mmCIF file of C-alpha atoms in Angstrom:
data_model
loop_
_atom_site.group_PDB
_atom_site.id
_atom_site.type_symbol
_atom_site.label_atom_id
_atom_site.label_comp_id
_atom_site.label_asym_id
_atom_site.label_seq_id
_atom_site.Cartn_x
_atom_site.Cartn_y
_atom_site.Cartn_z
ATOM 1 C CA MET A 1457 -0.219 -23.564 17.489
ATOM 2 C CA LYS A 1458 1.177 -21.283 20.202
ATOM 3 C CA LEU A 1459 1.373 -18.443 17.667
ATOM 4 C CA ILE A 1460 -2.322 -18.845 16.806
ATOM 5 C CA ILE A 1461 -3.233 -18.758 20.511
ATOM 6 C CA LYS A 1462 -1.110 -15.632 21.061
ATOM 7 C CA LEU A 1463 -2.632 -13.882 18.028
ATOM 8 C CA SER A 1464 -6.156 -14.805 19.161
ATOM 9 C CA LEU A 1465 -5.450 -13.495 22.655
ATOM 10 C CA THR A 1466 -3.998 -10.262 21.258
ATOM 11 C CA LEU A 1467 -7.023 -9.675 19.015
ATOM 12 C CA THR A 1468 -9.376 -10.431 21.918
ATOM 13 C CA LEU A 1469 -7.553 -7.910 24.131
ATOM 14 C CA LEU A 1470 -7.697 -5.299 21.368
ATOM 15 C CA ALA A 1471 -11.436 -5.855 20.979
ATOM 16 C CA GLY A 1472 -11.901 -5.591 24.759
ATOM 17 C CA PHE A 1473 -9.846 -2.403 24.845
ATOM 18 C CA THR A 1474 -12.068 -0.999 22.117
ATOM 19 C CA PHE A 1475 -15.174 -1.576 24.251
ATOM 20 C CA THR A 1476 -13.636 0.205 27.242
ATOM 21 C CA THR A 1477 -12.512 3.320 25.388
ATOM 22 C CA GLN A 1478 -14.637 6.009 23.897
ATOM 23 C CA ALA A 1479 -14.617 6.046 20.090
ATOM 24 C CA GLN A 1480 -12.526 8.837 18.655
ATOM 25 C CA LYS A 1481 -12.508 10.325 15.187
ATOM 26 C CA LEU A 1482 -9.418 9.011 13.478
ATOM 27 C CA GLY A 1483 -7.579 11.522 11.352
ATOM 28 C CA HIS A 1484 -4.774 11.091 8.885
ATOM 29 C CA PRO A 1485 -2.042 9.983 8.979
ATOM 30 C CA ARG A 1486 -2.719 6.830 10.989
ATOM 31 C CA ILE A 1487 -1.178 3.371 11.361
ATOM 32 C CA GLY A 1488 -3.040 0.056 11.347
ATOM 33 C CA VAL A 1489 -1.535 -3.152 12.727
ATOM 34 C CA GLY A 1490 -3.073 -6.541 12.042
ATOM 35 C CA LEU A 1491 -3.330 -9.533 9.736
ATOM 36 C CA GLN A 1492 -3.695 -9.509 5.947
ATOM 37 C CA THR A 1493 -4.096 -12.411 3.539
ATOM 38 C CA ILE A 1494 -4.479 -12.750 -0.187
ATOM 39 C CA PHE A 1495 -4.683 -16.474 -0.997
ATOM 40 C CA PRO A 1496 -2.312 -18.266 -0.659
ATOM 41 C CA PHE A 1497 -0.062 -15.599 0.888
ATOM 42 C CA GLY A 1498 -0.634 -13.673 4.082
ATOM 43 C CA GLY A 1499 0.830 -12.599 7.351
ATOM 44 C CA LEU A 1500 1.377 -9.796 9.813
ATOM 45 C CA SER A 1501 0.624 -6.379 8.374
ATOM 46 C CA VAL A 1502 1.337 -2.718 9.028
ATOM 47 C CA LYS A 1503 -0.831 -0.311 7.053
ATOM 48 C CA ALA A 1504 -0.217 3.444 6.890
ATOM 49 C CA ASP A 1505 -3.102 5.662 5.785
ATOM 50 C CA LEU A 1506 -0.993 8.596 4.613
ATOM 51 C CA THR A 1507 -3.991 10.674 3.479
ATOM 52 C CA GLU A 1508 -7.672 9.934 2.960
ATOM 53 C CA GLN A 1509 -6.865 8.720 -0.575
ATOM 54 C CA HIS A 1510 -3.409 7.109 -0.293
ATOM 55 C CA SER A 1511 -2.269 4.129 1.791
ATOM 56 C CA ALA A 1512 0.915 2.050 1.970
ATOM 57 C CA GLN A 1513 1.132 -1.427 3.480
ATOM 58 C CA ALA A 1514 3.856 -3.955 4.318
ATOM 59 C CA VAL A 1515 3.052 -7.644 4.880
ATOM 60 C CA ILE A 1516 5.416 -10.287 6.241
ATOM 61 C CA GLY A 1517 4.154 -13.852 6.093
ATOM 62 C CA VAL A 1518 6.257 -16.677 7.475
ATOM 63 C CA PHE A 1519 3.557 -19.218 8.286
ATOM 64 C CA GLY A 1520 4.266 -22.736 7.072
ATOM 65 C CA PRO A 1521 6.100 -23.663 3.877
ATOM 66 C CA ILE A 1522 5.018 -20.549 1.949
ATOM 67 C CA SER A 1523 6.553 -17.228 2.950
ATOM 68 C CA SER A 1524 5.965 -13.766 1.557
ATOM 69 C CA TYR A 1525 7.388 -10.280 1.922
ATOM 70 C CA TYR A 1526 5.418 -7.724 -0.037
ATOM 71 C CA GLY A 1527 4.423 -4.107 -0.150
ATOM 72 C CA ARG A 1528 1.228 -2.520 -1.364
ATOM 73 C CA TYR A 1529 -0.124 0.804 -2.486
ATOM 74 C CA ALA A 1530 -3.860 1.503 -2.199
ATOM 75 C CA TYR A 1531 -5.926 4.279 -3.705
ATOM 76 C CA ASN A 1532 -8.909 4.817 -1.384
ATOM 77 C CA PHE A 1533 -12.264 6.139 -2.509
ATOM 78 C CA LYS A 1534 -14.562 8.143 -0.250
ATOM 79 C CA GLU A 1535 -15.817 6.344 2.860
ATOM 80 C CA ASP A 1536 -19.617 6.200 2.923
ATOM 81 C CA GLY A 1537 -22.330 5.200 5.381
ATOM 82 C CA LYS A 1538 -23.825 6.413 8.646
ATOM 83 C CA ASP A 1539 -22.977 3.789 11.291
ATOM 84 C CA PHE A 1540 -21.770 0.975 9.030
ATOM 85 C CA LYS A 1541 -18.972 2.689 7.088
ATOM 86 C CA ILE A 1542 -17.651 1.214 3.826
ATOM 87 C CA LYS A 1543 -14.583 2.408 1.924
ATOM 88 C CA PRO A 1544 -13.773 0.926 -1.525
ATOM 89 C CA TYR A 1545 -10.151 0.899 -2.742
ATOM 90 C CA LEU A 1546 -7.860 -0.237 -5.559
ATOM 91 C CA PHE A 1547 -4.470 -1.785 -4.780
ATOM 92 C CA ALA A 1548 -1.216 -2.845 -6.419
ATOM 93 C CA GLN A 1549 1.320 -5.101 -4.734
ATOM 94 C CA ALA A 1550 4.812 -6.428 -5.390
ATOM 95 C CA GLY A 1551 7.207 -8.502 -3.351
ATOM 96 C CA VAL A 1552 9.258 -11.638 -2.901
ATOM 97 C CA PHE A 1553 7.526 -14.970 -2.405
ATOM 98 C CA ALA A 1554 9.126 -18.286 -1.410
ATOM 99 C CA VAL A 1555 8.142 -21.900 -0.935
ATOM 100 C CA ASP A 1556 9.926 -24.686 0.984
ATOM 101 C CA TYR A 1557 9.426 -28.182 -0.392
ATOM 102 C CA THR A 1558 10.866 -31.695 -0.440
ATOM 103 C CA THR A 1559 12.143 -33.173 -3.701
ATOM 104 C CA PHE A 1560 14.476 -35.877 -5.013
ATOM 105 C CA ASP A 1561 18.099 -35.213 -5.970
ATOM 106 C CA ALA A 1562 20.069 -36.980 -8.754
ATOM 107 C CA ASN A 1563 20.616 -40.001 -6.441
ATOM 108 C CA PHE A 1564 16.891 -40.248 -5.661
ATOM 109 C CA GLN A 1565 17.443 -39.058 -2.092
ATOM 110 C CA LEU A 1566 14.911 -36.765 -0.450
ATOM 111 C CA VAL A 1567 16.267 -33.241 -0.029
ATOM 112 C CA GLU A 1568 14.781 -30.042 1.321
ATOM 113 C CA ALA A 1569 14.676 -27.190 -1.209
ATOM 114 C CA LYS A 1570 13.601 -23.561 -1.213
ATOM 115 C CA GLU A 1571 12.671 -21.395 -4.157
ATOM 116 C CA LYS A 1572 12.185 -17.613 -4.233
ATOM 117 C CA SER A 1573 10.639 -15.430 -6.898
ATOM 118 C CA PRO A 1574 9.351 -11.890 -7.328
ATOM 119 C CA GLY A 1575 5.621 -11.497 -7.755
ATOM 120 C CA PHE A 1576 3.005 -8.833 -8.326
ATOM 121 C CA GLY A 1577 -0.722 -8.304 -8.185
ATOM 122 C CA ALA A 1578 -3.519 -5.764 -8.460
ATOM 123 C CA GLY A 1579 -7.145 -5.674 -7.421
ATOM 124 C CA ALA A 1580 -9.978 -4.005 -5.557
ATOM 125 C CA GLY A 1581 -11.319 -4.253 -2.043
ATOM 126 C CA LEU A 1582 -13.752 -2.981 0.562
ATOM 127 C CA GLU A 1583 -12.774 -1.849 4.055
ATOM 128 C CA TRP A 1584 -15.509 -1.490 6.656
ATOM 129 C CA HIS A 1585 -16.156 -0.804 10.310
ATOM 130 C CA TYR A 1586 -19.200 -0.396 12.531
ATOM 131 C CA LYS A 1587 -18.899 3.082 14.044
ATOM 132 C CA PRO A 1588 -20.861 2.421 17.294
ATOM 133 C CA PHE A 1589 -18.546 -0.541 18.005
ATOM 134 C CA SER A 1590 -15.214 1.051 17.066
ATOM 135 C CA GLU A 1591 -13.689 3.338 14.478
ATOM 136 C CA LYS A 1592 -10.283 1.822 15.208
ATOM 137 C CA LEU A 1593 -10.996 -1.834 14.370
ATOM 138 C CA ARG A 1594 -11.495 -2.276 10.615
ATOM 139 C CA PHE A 1595 -12.023 -5.298 8.363
ATOM 140 C CA ASN A 1596 -11.435 -5.732 4.646
ATOM 141 C CA VAL A 1597 -12.129 -8.146 1.781
ATOM 142 C CA GLU A 1598 -10.553 -8.033 -1.660
ATOM 143 C CA VAL A 1599 -10.247 -9.716 -5.035
ATOM 144 C CA GLY A 1600 -7.655 -9.291 -7.779
ATOM 145 C CA TYR A 1601 -5.136 -10.888 -10.131
ATOM 146 C CA GLY A 1602 -1.691 -12.038 -9.065
ATOM 147 C CA LYS A 1603 1.348 -13.693 -10.579
ATOM 148 C CA VAL A 1604 4.234 -15.444 -8.827
ATOM 149 C CA ASP A 1605 6.594 -17.411 -11.073
ATOM 150 C CA LEU A 1606 7.924 -20.281 -8.957
ATOM 151 C CA SER A 1607 8.820 -23.427 -10.892
ATOM 152 C CA TYR A 1608 7.457 -25.639 -8.090
ATOM 153 C CA TYR A 1609 4.412 -23.503 -7.283
ATOM 154 C CA GLU A 1610 3.420 -21.234 -10.159
ATOM 155 C CA LEU A 1611 0.561 -18.908 -9.403
ATOM 156 C CA LYS A 1612 -1.224 -16.922 -12.112
ATOM 157 C CA ALA A 1613 -4.757 -16.573 -10.919
ATOM 158 C CA ILE A 1614 -7.598 -14.621 -9.484
ATOM 159 C CA MET A 1615 -6.729 -14.048 -5.838
ATOM 160 C CA TYR A 1616 -9.012 -13.275 -2.926
ATOM 161 C CA GLY A 1617 -8.426 -12.409 0.683
ATOM 162 C CA GLY A 1618 -9.186 -10.297 3.687
ATOM 163 C CA GLY A 1619 -7.754 -8.676 6.743
ATOM 164 C CA ILE A 1620 -8.285 -7.043 10.093
ATOM 165 C CA HIS A 1621 -6.384 -4.013 11.405
ATOM 166 C CA TYR A 1622 -6.450 -1.941 14.571
ATOM 167 C CA TYR A 1623 -5.621 1.732 13.899
ATOM 168 C CA PHE A 1624 -3.652 4.258 15.927
ATOM 169 C CA GLU A 1625 -3.453 7.998 15.300
ATOM 170 C CA LEU A 1626 -0.021 9.469 14.665
#
């Protein structure tokens, strides 16, 4: 609960900072820091826009019984729009995913267990921002296919998610 309050406060301060600074044209390369989720995995994210077309992203999610550590590559298409800018992209991701759970042992006693497995996914998304508000604060939504082969929690499905990142020029 304290983590949610701290994250909310941080995002509120970032939004307030955005209002008090003049919007600047962001070039490349740039770094975005924020939150990213792709159901049921998500966490803290660092996204590097290396060029206008190529991005790399690392996500570390340690919220609750499901944890994830994955990297992504995104191919970005041309950003379009006057004030409301939209940028479509394709992505591929791979990483290690884990789940903590309670089960019974051979003596029918409850025991805590943890299982880890590699996983992968691919999909498409849209990133957008409202230029008069801020070029630095950007949102995204995405859909794709993912596979994680845990015996307790097997995931082979259409995945969906979203994120929010605040960008800094390098």
